[in-house]
């Protein structure tokens, strides 16, 4: 994958994830906030509707309390039962919200006249005051409450209040009144005066008004409301068949438990595929410890429509933003990666030996890390071109020096071969002269044996002396030639030593260039490491810089390896040059010693020639003066012994010269081999330098 693709991938993917995460978090937060606000609004709305119902029930309780207080006041004044009836009628007629009023008194506790009213119209057989005032048209009619199955029923509406001594609101009851079916709810409170239970008074509320309120509660058209008693019996509901029935909600007991603690409660359900929120709040009734329940069913699906629309809008905006962001990132990555790709291409070419790129080949250089990297790479390539050019020129000069040394070493070897041949020839001649001198010595000894023998041998001695003189002169001539060749060999050795020293200096110069290249490679490697560190600090945006830094580091390592290889070759070259210099110096030293030995030999030979000439003259004198032969024979024998010894010494010394010439020849051949090896290494160095394209 390209650097641009990687940058785009590593930027777009995290940004997309972050963007989607932000959208998701924001959407979730907005949804939760909206849900919370919606639930709060639903709860507030539920309380508002519940308060409307509660206000009607409060009117019901207030009416009962007013009647209770009025009855106690009338009782204190000794009012008649007609006055009590009048209070009931006036209260009912003056309050259109009340459907009916009734009261039940304990026997004889109203006025003590129950026996008077037994069996009279409007009374039961017990004569107790138990009137029920109901609305009949615009008038109020009075009739007695039912005794059996009514106020005398155990657990009924009267005995329940009497036994508990507390107010109570009763479940709704539906019955027919004057041909109409009505549903009413009764609220009763005890009449207690001075700690004595006197009876109970009740107010009735027809539920049509409350039902009308409930029917008008339709939040978002599909919502609805219901009112339940503390036992979960429907008082008002949009479904008439549920009135008076107990709710079948599986959580009804939990709802009642929470409501009895004056708490709110909510649940969700699915109704015809739509999510509905059921909010329950208490309807508190004064004096009653068990509140009723107001239920508001809110269609959350419709309520969440704006959120869903907002979610779709956010998704569309997010998609458009991501597309725009992707295009922007692609464009920016292209602006970043094109210079990086160009630098990487030039670095790759440099890694393969093509360092011909100039600063203009890098294109426009921005004032940023990539531009700095391009400028640094251009400067590094320029420095490498200079160093490699100098090294190439120096290697050419070294090659020429090595070729010259090879030619001179070869000439030295050929000269030493001739010297060796001449030395061996001289040794043969000296050995022949030594044999002749031995023969002459034998002749002199014979001469000393008798004058006659001496006289006879004088002629032979003269001839032998003449031959010896000739051979000695030839030996001297050969020795002169040997000295000239040894002198030439010494000069060649000294010249070779000078050339080898120059070669060593050239190799040292190349070594310094290689050290410079190595330092440049190390500095480049350090620069690449610094660039990699800066790229790591830049994080994901610096990945491209890290790739280029890695390529530059590899180039620096390859340059360092090549420099190390060249340094190894130069080390071998220096070792061989040093060995050749040492051999050349040893050769020059041996040549100097050989020249000294040859000079000594020449001196000895000149002395021998002089002695031989003297011998020849002596023999001639012997021939002339044979009489003196006997006296001189002993002296001649001594002279011949000396000459023989001198010749033997000359042979030994010339043998030493021969050995030295052999060693010098071997050194010269070794110099030839070393010079050829030096030329091969130099050619290899030139080939290595030729790999670089400047």
XYZ file of C-alpha atoms in Angstrom:
694
model
C 0.000 0.000 0.000
C 1.293 3.461 -0.898
C 2.174 6.058 1.720
C -0.762 8.166 0.552
C -3.119 5.232 1.003
C -1.697 4.484 4.441
C -1.978 8.125 5.516
C -5.533 8.332 4.195
C -6.452 5.023 5.820
C -4.848 5.844 9.175
C -6.462 9.295 9.221
C -9.871 8.593 7.685
C -10.571 5.447 9.724
C -9.824 7.005 13.175
C -11.528 10.257 12.191
C -14.524 8.291 10.933
C -14.632 6.254 14.126
C -14.273 9.390 16.256
C -16.841 11.198 14.143
C -19.283 8.301 14.343
C -18.571 7.963 18.055
C -19.236 11.671 18.578
C -22.403 11.457 16.484
C -23.458 8.356 18.410
C -22.632 9.917 21.774
C -24.307 13.186 20.835
C -27.301 11.330 19.420
C -27.511 9.145 22.509
C -27.097 12.149 24.805
C -29.703 14.118 22.868
C -31.991 11.095 22.897
C -31.494 10.599 26.626
C -31.951 14.307 27.294
C -35.026 14.406 25.115
C -36.343 11.261 26.759
C -35.655 12.709 30.190
C -37.337 15.984 29.284
C -40.163 14.108 27.630
C -40.655 11.932 30.690
C -40.540 15.040 32.877
C -43.090 16.718 30.615
C -45.264 13.620 30.688
C -44.982 13.530 34.457
C -45.826 17.234 34.690
C -48.747 16.790 32.321
C -49.954 13.803 34.291
C -49.837 15.801 37.515
C -51.686 18.652 35.824
C -54.479 16.382 34.686
C -54.481 14.621 38.039
C -54.803 17.986 39.762
C -57.901 18.761 37.679
C -59.484 15.550 38.876
C -58.227 16.208 42.373
C -59.880 19.646 42.344
C -63.232 18.028 41.608
C -62.664 15.537 44.394
C -61.565 18.330 46.720
C -64.882 20.061 46.000
C -66.550 16.785 46.947
C -64.682 16.606 50.254
C -65.183 20.293 51.028
C -68.928 19.940 50.535
C -69.031 17.009 52.962
C -66.945 18.915 55.507
C -69.192 21.986 55.278
C -72.274 19.853 55.866
C -70.613 18.147 58.805
C -69.773 21.453 60.395
C -73.293 22.762 59.620
C -74.926 19.712 61.171
C -72.838 19.992 64.326
C -73.805 23.662 64.563
C -77.512 22.877 64.113
C -77.291 20.128 66.686
C -75.820 22.568 69.140
C -78.745 24.911 68.586
C -81.330 22.164 68.905
C -82.523 22.465 65.331
C -85.334 20.395 63.989
C -84.970 17.667 61.411
C -86.690 19.886 58.880
C -83.878 22.382 59.332
C -81.363 19.617 58.674
C -83.274 18.672 55.528
C -83.308 22.281 54.435
C -79.540 22.500 54.837
C -79.126 19.398 52.682
C -81.445 20.744 49.954
C -79.895 24.177 49.855
C -76.404 22.754 49.693
C -77.270 20.410 46.821
C -79.227 23.002 44.883
C -76.425 25.526 45.261
C -73.708 23.183 44.034
C -74.272 21.860 40.489
C -71.190 19.615 40.699
C -72.702 17.481 43.483
C -75.066 14.711 42.436
C -76.348 13.831 45.883
C -75.910 14.158 49.638
C -76.823 11.770 52.427
C -76.122 11.260 56.091
C -76.578 8.508 58.676
C -76.781 9.275 62.389
C -76.388 6.995 65.317
C -79.646 6.127 67.057
C -81.008 9.092 69.056
C -77.757 11.062 68.774
C -79.176 13.710 66.470
C -82.033 15.005 68.594
C -83.076 11.988 70.707
C -86.400 11.712 68.806
C -85.907 8.616 66.678
C -88.923 6.993 68.231
C -91.089 9.895 67.075
C -90.190 9.342 63.396
C -90.439 5.576 63.266
C -92.440 4.483 60.234
C -93.112 8.040 59.082
C -92.599 9.052 55.439
C -88.955 9.585 54.643
C -87.833 7.391 57.506
C -87.100 3.776 58.117
C -88.642 1.680 60.823
C -85.912 2.566 63.303
C -86.701 6.302 63.001
C -82.994 7.205 62.648
C -82.068 10.275 60.664
C -80.750 8.791 57.369
C -81.871 11.159 54.564
C -80.545 10.938 50.982
C -80.946 14.107 48.970
C -80.670 13.626 45.211
C -81.036 16.003 42.311
C -84.263 15.575 40.380
C -84.276 18.066 37.581
C -83.779 21.437 39.180
C -85.114 20.315 42.542
C -83.717 18.164 45.313
C -85.716 15.181 46.560
C -85.284 13.448 49.907
C -85.671 9.779 50.664
C -84.300 7.554 53.386
C -81.170 5.516 52.900
C -81.562 1.802 52.716
C -81.160 0.176 56.070
C -80.785 -3.499 55.383
C -77.982 -4.000 52.865
C -77.167 -0.333 53.322
C -76.022 1.460 56.446
C -76.677 -1.633 58.540
C -74.577 -3.871 56.272
C -71.374 -5.055 57.952
C -68.399 -3.506 56.124
C -70.794 -1.272 54.218
C -70.423 2.418 53.536
C -71.559 3.430 57.048
C -70.169 0.772 59.353
C -66.810 0.979 57.574
C -66.466 4.650 58.518
C -67.851 4.013 61.978
C -65.391 1.224 62.630
C -62.340 3.071 61.231
C -63.283 6.568 62.355
C -61.646 7.885 59.144
C -62.884 9.465 55.946
C -63.186 7.270 52.911
C -63.906 7.499 49.207
C -65.792 4.544 47.850
C -65.480 2.795 44.504
C -67.804 4.054 41.804
C -71.222 2.510 41.573
C -73.522 2.465 38.579
C -77.284 2.344 38.943
C -80.482 3.711 37.424
C -81.945 6.964 38.720
C -85.177 8.302 37.300
C -84.684 6.152 34.213
C -81.103 7.215 33.597
C -78.038 5.147 34.198
C -75.594 7.033 36.345
C -72.199 6.282 37.826
C -71.320 8.037 41.025
C -68.562 8.002 43.531
C -69.255 8.589 47.236
C -67.087 10.386 49.755
C -67.869 9.959 53.418
C -66.485 11.464 56.597
C -67.312 10.695 60.219
C -69.245 13.194 62.345
C -67.345 13.317 65.587
C -68.096 15.957 68.166
C -66.276 16.214 71.420
C -64.790 12.794 70.888
C -68.113 11.111 70.294
C -69.004 9.440 67.024
C -72.368 10.829 65.989
C -72.628 9.496 62.465
C -71.341 10.054 58.957
C -72.103 12.411 56.116
C -71.597 11.677 52.415
C -71.337 13.626 49.192
C -71.831 12.022 45.785
C -70.144 13.000 42.546
C -71.465 11.886 39.195
C -68.423 10.811 37.143
C -69.525 12.174 33.791
C -67.563 15.350 34.390
C -64.401 13.447 35.283
C -64.937 11.129 32.333
C -65.272 14.125 30.075
C -61.937 15.368 31.366
C -60.368 11.961 30.742
C -61.873 11.640 27.275
C -60.406 14.992 26.281
C -56.915 13.894 27.309
C -55.450 12.527 24.053
C -51.744 13.419 23.911
C -50.486 13.222 20.304
C -53.914 11.852 19.272
C -53.164 8.260 20.289
C -52.547 8.808 23.999
C -55.213 8.477 26.643
C -55.823 8.752 30.394
C -57.521 6.632 33.057
C -58.460 6.975 36.727
C -58.313 4.020 39.098
C -59.245 3.622 42.729
C -56.821 2.587 45.406
C -57.822 -1.002 44.581
C -57.078 -0.650 40.874
C -60.714 -0.387 39.764
C -61.344 1.846 36.755
C -63.232 5.025 37.614
C -62.744 6.648 34.223
C -61.384 5.206 31.006
C -61.787 5.747 27.242
C -63.072 2.177 27.125
C -66.497 2.101 28.807
C -66.417 -1.654 29.280
C -63.538 -1.251 31.722
C -65.474 0.996 34.130
C -65.916 -0.687 37.467
C -63.498 -3.443 36.449
C -60.164 -4.088 38.059
C -57.114 -3.459 35.873
C -55.414 -6.563 34.519
C -51.986 -4.910 34.509
C -49.467 -7.482 35.756
C -47.697 -4.745 37.684
C -50.846 -3.391 39.313
C -49.816 -4.423 42.816
C -46.462 -2.678 42.403
C -48.206 0.410 41.047
C -50.618 0.493 44.017
C -47.717 -0.007 46.422
C -45.815 2.969 44.974
C -48.902 5.188 44.816
C -49.817 4.432 48.440
C -46.386 5.812 49.328
C -47.256 9.016 47.427
C -44.698 8.112 44.736
C -44.913 8.120 40.963
C -44.446 5.074 38.787
C -43.959 4.502 35.067
C -43.766 1.533 32.730
C -43.555 1.083 28.973
C -45.590 -1.230 26.784
C -46.289 -1.944 23.142
C -49.728 -1.020 21.921
C -50.495 -1.935 18.322
C -46.792 -1.826 17.472
C -46.230 1.529 19.139
C -44.228 2.146 22.294
C -46.403 3.662 25.022
C -45.320 5.226 28.306
C -47.703 4.600 31.234
C -47.245 7.288 33.875
C -48.989 6.823 37.240
C -49.378 9.581 39.847
C -51.413 9.664 43.070
C -54.664 11.611 43.403
C -54.647 12.586 47.044
C -58.027 12.962 48.747
C -58.229 14.951 51.941
C -58.598 12.758 54.976
C -58.197 9.539 52.944
C -54.996 7.607 53.487
C -55.308 5.611 50.262
C -55.077 7.889 47.220
C -56.555 7.142 43.853
C -54.411 6.576 40.769
C -54.235 8.756 37.676
C -52.809 7.009 34.608
C -51.577 8.880 31.525
C -50.627 6.740 28.531
C -48.244 8.684 26.277
C -47.271 7.553 22.729
C -43.471 7.607 22.896
C -43.140 6.493 19.279
C -44.766 9.678 18.011
C -43.000 11.757 20.628
C -39.653 10.389 19.431
C -40.355 11.316 15.800
C -38.344 14.581 16.059
C -35.441 12.632 17.523
C -35.605 10.100 14.706
C -35.716 12.930 12.212
C -32.772 14.576 13.963
C -30.921 11.239 13.876
C -31.500 10.913 10.125
C -30.383 14.518 9.654
C -27.253 13.882 11.713
C -26.544 10.716 9.713
C -26.873 12.607 6.417
C -24.717 15.470 7.700
C -22.187 12.950 9.026
C -22.069 11.110 5.683
C -21.623 14.345 3.717
C -19.017 15.565 6.220
C -17.130 12.270 6.053
C -17.110 12.354 2.241
C -15.848 15.934 2.283
C -13.304 15.060 4.970
C -12.107 12.030 2.979
C -11.618 14.182 -0.126
C -9.817 16.824 1.924
C -7.570 14.228 3.584
C -6.822 12.635 0.202
C -5.861 16.037 -1.215
C -3.708 16.924 1.802
C -2.053 13.491 1.812
C -1.236 13.955 -1.868
C 0.357 17.333 -1.154
C 2.416 15.666 1.577
C 3.278 12.352 -0.065
C 4.268 13.624 -3.538
C 7.465 15.311 -2.210
C 8.063 12.312 0.058
C 7.645 9.919 -2.882
C 10.094 12.021 -4.940
C 12.638 11.980 -2.097
C 12.145 8.220 -1.638
C 12.685 7.643 -5.393
C 15.929 9.631 -5.382
C 17.038 7.847 -2.192
C 16.294 4.478 -3.843
C 18.380 5.415 -6.886
C 21.171 6.583 -4.603
C 20.995 3.226 -2.814
C 21.686 1.501 -6.169
C 24.651 3.793 -6.895
C 22.992 6.611 -8.842
C 23.955 9.738 -6.896
C 23.656 12.075 -9.868
C 20.515 13.802 -8.523
C 20.892 17.542 -7.988
C 18.879 19.868 -5.798
C 16.642 20.805 -8.729
C 15.620 17.160 -9.187
C 13.823 17.248 -5.812
C 11.261 19.748 -7.097
C 9.924 22.619 -4.984
C 11.178 22.329 -1.413
C 8.737 23.491 1.218
C 9.898 25.001 4.480
C 9.019 21.943 6.516
C 10.538 18.622 7.612
C 10.188 17.099 4.126
C 11.922 20.099 2.559
C 14.697 19.924 5.156
C 15.069 16.202 4.456
C 15.274 16.834 0.690
C 17.868 19.589 1.144
C 19.910 17.413 3.507
C 19.783 14.491 1.050
C 20.823 16.787 -1.823
C 23.779 18.089 0.232
C 24.721 14.528 1.200
C 24.652 13.387 -2.447
C 26.745 16.420 -3.447
C 29.307 15.591 -0.734
C 29.369 11.942 -1.825
C 29.884 12.946 -5.458
C 32.858 15.109 -4.457
C 34.374 12.423 -2.243
C 33.827 9.602 -4.746
C 35.170 11.770 -7.589
C 38.324 12.490 -5.602
C 38.617 8.825 -4.640
C 38.164 7.797 -8.275
C 40.898 10.213 -9.412
C 43.184 9.029 -6.652
C 42.498 5.387 -7.577
C 43.450 6.194 -11.197
C 46.725 7.710 -10.026
C 47.287 4.722 -7.757
C 46.660 2.368 -10.675
C 49.249 4.184 -12.777
C 51.733 4.027 -9.904
C 51.051 0.323 -9.453
C 51.550 -0.293 -13.182
C 54.845 1.618 -13.092
C 55.972 -0.354 -10.042
C 55.033 -3.585 -11.797
C 57.079 -2.659 -14.855
C 60.069 -1.636 -12.744
C 59.773 -4.736 -10.591
C 59.695 -6.878 -13.727
C 62.774 -5.065 -15.070
C 64.493 -5.565 -11.715
C 63.663 -9.278 -11.837
C 65.108 -9.588 -15.340
C 68.264 -7.686 -14.311
C 68.678 -9.858 -11.234
C 68.303 -12.948 -13.428
C 71.214 -11.701 -15.531
C 73.209 -10.896 -12.377
C 72.563 -14.394 -11.084
C 73.772 -15.899 -14.364
C 76.934 -13.731 -14.363
C 77.652 -14.625 -10.742
C 77.387 -18.330 -11.493
C 79.659 -17.869 -14.519
C 82.167 -15.989 -12.355
C 82.053 -18.771 -9.781
C 82.814 -21.311 -12.501
C 85.719 -19.179 -13.749
C 87.115 -18.741 -10.253
C 86.827 -22.442 -9.593
C 88.745 -23.066 -12.799
C 91.357 -20.484 -11.722
C 91.598 -22.152 -8.353
C 92.255 -25.494 -10.015
C 94.908 -23.902 -12.187
C 96.550 -22.302 -9.184
C 96.569 -25.646 -7.436
C 98.278 -27.123 -10.433
C 100.786 -24.238 -10.417
C 101.408 -24.825 -6.750
C 102.097 -28.461 -7.487
C 104.510 -27.397 -10.212
C 106.336 -25.036 -7.898
C 106.673 -27.805 -5.380
C 108.171 -29.992 -8.034
C 110.498 -27.114 -8.950
C 111.623 -26.895 -5.391
C 112.458 -30.607 -5.607
C 115.181 -29.975 -8.035
C 116.547 -27.283 -10.221
C 116.386 -29.543 -13.188
C 112.761 -30.180 -12.684
C 112.305 -26.463 -12.183
C 114.134 -25.661 -15.328
C 112.085 -28.164 -17.241
C 108.880 -26.898 -15.760
C 109.718 -23.212 -16.114
C 108.227 -23.089 -19.530
C 105.113 -24.881 -18.324
C 104.884 -22.521 -15.362
C 105.144 -19.534 -17.640
C 102.333 -20.878 -19.794
C 100.183 -21.694 -16.791
C 100.896 -18.243 -15.357
C 99.907 -16.693 -18.652
C 96.658 -18.669 -18.725
C 96.025 -17.821 -15.088
C 96.592 -14.155 -15.837
C 94.151 -14.310 -18.738
C 91.556 -16.066 -16.645
C 92.087 -13.645 -13.768
C 91.607 -10.741 -16.130
C 88.433 -12.385 -17.439
C 87.260 -12.846 -13.840
C 87.983 -9.186 -13.167
C 86.045 -8.246 -16.295
C 83.102 -10.417 -15.187
C 83.320 -8.916 -11.726
C 83.142 -5.383 -13.206
C 80.046 -6.372 -15.180
C 78.620 -7.913 -12.042
C 79.249 -4.713 -10.092
C 77.605 -2.631 -12.833
C 74.514 -4.896 -12.792
C 74.459 -4.953 -9.008
C 74.656 -1.138 -9.070
C 71.741 -1.018 -11.543
C 69.780 -3.467 -9.363
C 70.466 -1.315 -6.304
C 69.314 1.803 -8.141
C 66.193 -0.030 -9.378
C 65.519 -1.239 -5.844
C 65.900 2.276 -4.452
C 63.634 3.640 -7.216
C 61.120 0.869 -6.465
C 61.324 1.724 -2.775
C 60.614 5.391 -3.584
C 57.681 4.399 -5.806
C 56.391 2.092 -3.100
C 56.593 4.946 -0.594
C 54.629 7.167 -3.001
C 52.158 4.324 -3.443
C 51.807 4.072 0.344
C 51.142 7.805 0.528
C 48.500 7.497 -2.239
C 46.872 4.591 -0.448
C 46.888 6.649 2.761
C 45.168 9.484 0.868
C 42.514 7.058 -0.371
C 42.120 5.790 3.181
C 41.500 9.347 4.380
C 38.854 9.766 1.657
C 37.230 6.515 2.714
C 37.270 7.714 6.333
C 35.568 10.920 5.169
C 32.917 8.863 3.314
C 32.442 6.741 6.435
C 31.989 9.872 8.558
C 29.460 11.216 6.037
C 27.603 7.888 6.133
C 27.626 7.979 9.955
C 26.350 11.557 9.930
C 23.684 10.571 7.397
C 22.696 7.633 9.593
C 22.484 9.991 12.588
C 20.401 12.403 10.497
C 18.085 9.531 9.502
C 17.756 8.482 13.155
C 16.932 12.072 14.153
C 14.367 12.227 11.329
C 12.842 8.937 12.529
C 12.643 10.325 16.093
C 10.951 13.498 14.815
C 8.563 11.378 12.747
C 7.729 9.304 15.858
C 7.016 12.519 17.775
C 4.744 13.682 14.957
C 2.621 10.577 15.465
C 0.501 9.256 12.603
C 1.201 12.347 10.481
C 4.924 11.530 10.614
C 4.667 7.990 9.195
C 5.797 9.211 5.772
C 8.831 10.934 7.250
C 9.741 7.704 9.055
C 9.658 5.772 5.736
C 11.969 8.279 4.015
C 14.229 8.364 7.077
C 14.436 4.572 6.926
C 15.424 4.718 3.222
C 18.081 7.330 3.999
C 19.324 5.227 6.908
C 19.577 2.168 4.614
C 21.477 4.288 2.066
C 23.825 5.443 4.826
C 24.327 1.842 5.960
C 25.049 0.727 2.354
C 27.479 3.641 1.951
C 29.110 2.674 5.250
C 29.319 -0.995 4.140
C 30.802 0.053 0.764
C 33.228 2.352 2.553
C 34.118 -0.525 4.896
C 34.726 -2.795 1.874
C 36.897 -0.133 0.230
C 38.688 0.387 3.529
C 39.334 -3.384 3.699
C 40.751 -3.358 0.165
C 42.882 -0.345 1.010
C 44.010 -2.120 4.208
C 45.104 -5.120 2.122
C 46.717 -2.739 -0.356
C 48.565 -0.958 2.447
C 49.698 -4.303 3.911
C 50.949 -5.492 0.524
C 52.529 -2.110 -0.185
C 54.225 -2.200 3.204
C 55.472 -5.751 2.568
C 56.723 -4.717 -0.882
C 58.430 -1.678 0.639
C 60.081 -3.876 3.252
C 61.162 -6.382 0.591
C 62.394 -3.528 -1.626
C 64.357 -2.098 1.289
C 65.761 -5.559 2.062
C 66.584 -5.946 -1.633
C 68.294 -2.572 -1.647
C 70.195 -3.559 1.498
C 71.195 -6.897 -0.041
C 72.212 -5.092 -3.233
C 74.351 -2.741 -1.167
C 75.954 -5.691 0.612
C 76.414 -7.492 -2.714
C 78.000 -4.364 -4.174
C 80.378 -4.148 -1.206
C 81.221 -7.847 -1.561
C 81.693 -7.408 -5.301
C 83.957 -4.425 -4.683
C 85.969 -6.477 -2.191
C 86.096 -9.351 -4.675
C 87.237 -6.979 -7.391
C 89.939 -5.663 -5.115
C 90.996 -9.222 -4.311
C 90.951 -10.109 -7.988
C 93.023 -7.048 -8.871
C 95.470 -8.105 -6.215
C 95.384 -11.644 -7.638
C 95.956 -10.325 -11.145
C 98.848 -8.293 -9.844
C 100.175 -11.385 -8.089
C 99.699 -13.458 -11.209
C 101.511 -10.834 -13.240
C 104.270 -10.852 -10.698
C 104.193 -14.643 -10.929
C 104.475 -14.437 -14.674
C 107.397 -12.065 -14.404
C 108.973 -14.357 -11.848
C 108.555 -17.340 -14.100
C 110.077 -15.375 -16.909
C 112.907 -14.400 -14.604
C 113.209 -18.072 -13.722
C 113.325 -18.836 -17.358
C 115.960 -16.147 -17.738
C 117.771 -16.913 -14.574
C 117.271 -20.555 -13.837
C 120.001 -20.356 -11.292
C 117.820 -18.319 -9.023
C 114.874 -20.732 -9.392
C 115.843 -22.933 -6.528
C 116.119 -19.982 -4.164
C 112.871 -18.453 -5.384
C 110.806 -21.650 -5.648
C 109.920 -21.599 -1.989
C 108.814 -17.988 -2.246
C 106.763 -18.829 -5.320
C 105.104 -21.681 -3.470
C 104.121 -19.284 -0.714
C 102.800 -16.782 -3.265
C 100.784 -19.499 -5.004
C 99.397 -20.610 -1.675
C 98.349 -17.029 -1.002
C 96.806 -16.713 -4.458
C 95.024 -20.049 -4.031
C 93.682 -18.934 -0.644
C 92.638 -15.589 -2.111
C 90.867 -17.281 -4.981
C 89.103 -19.609 -2.522
C 87.962 -16.587 -0.517
C 86.814 -14.944 -3.737
C 84.824 -18.077 -4.562
C 83.186 -18.042 -1.128
C 82.379 -14.345 -1.354
C 81.089 -14.648 -4.861
C 78.951 -17.571 -3.702
C 77.585 -15.191 -1.054
C 76.936 -12.699 -3.837
C 75.199 -15.491 -5.751
C 73.033 -16.319 -2.764
C 72.211 -12.632 -2.371
C 71.366 -12.404 -6.054
C 69.091 -15.454 -5.657
C 67.348 -13.786 -2.726
C 67.181 -10.498 -4.598
C 65.669 -12.308 -7.578
C 63.069 -13.913 -5.339
C 62.296 -10.507 -3.808
C 62.041 -8.971 -7.271
C 59.645 -11.726 -8.366
C 57.653 -11.221 -5.167
C 57.571 -7.496 -5.935
C 56.217 -8.345 -9.387
C 53.506 -10.528 -7.854
C 52.688 -7.889 -5.219
C 52.608 -5.190 -7.859
C 50.261 -7.276 -9.995
C 48.070 -7.912 -6.920
C 48.191 -4.187 -6.215
C 47.075 -3.491 -9.775
C 44.212 -5.998 -9.435
C 43.053 -4.412 -6.161
C 43.362 -0.978 -7.703
C 41.326 -2.087 -10.720
C 38.718 -3.575 -8.366
C 38.664 -0.289 -6.460
C 38.140 1.543 -9.745
C 35.300 -0.836 -10.616
C 33.688 -0.199 -7.211
C 34.061 3.524 -7.747
C 32.619 3.119 -11.241
C 29.364 1.773 -9.762
C 28.526 5.275 -8.614
C 26.849 7.447 -11.197
C 27.988 11.013 -10.645
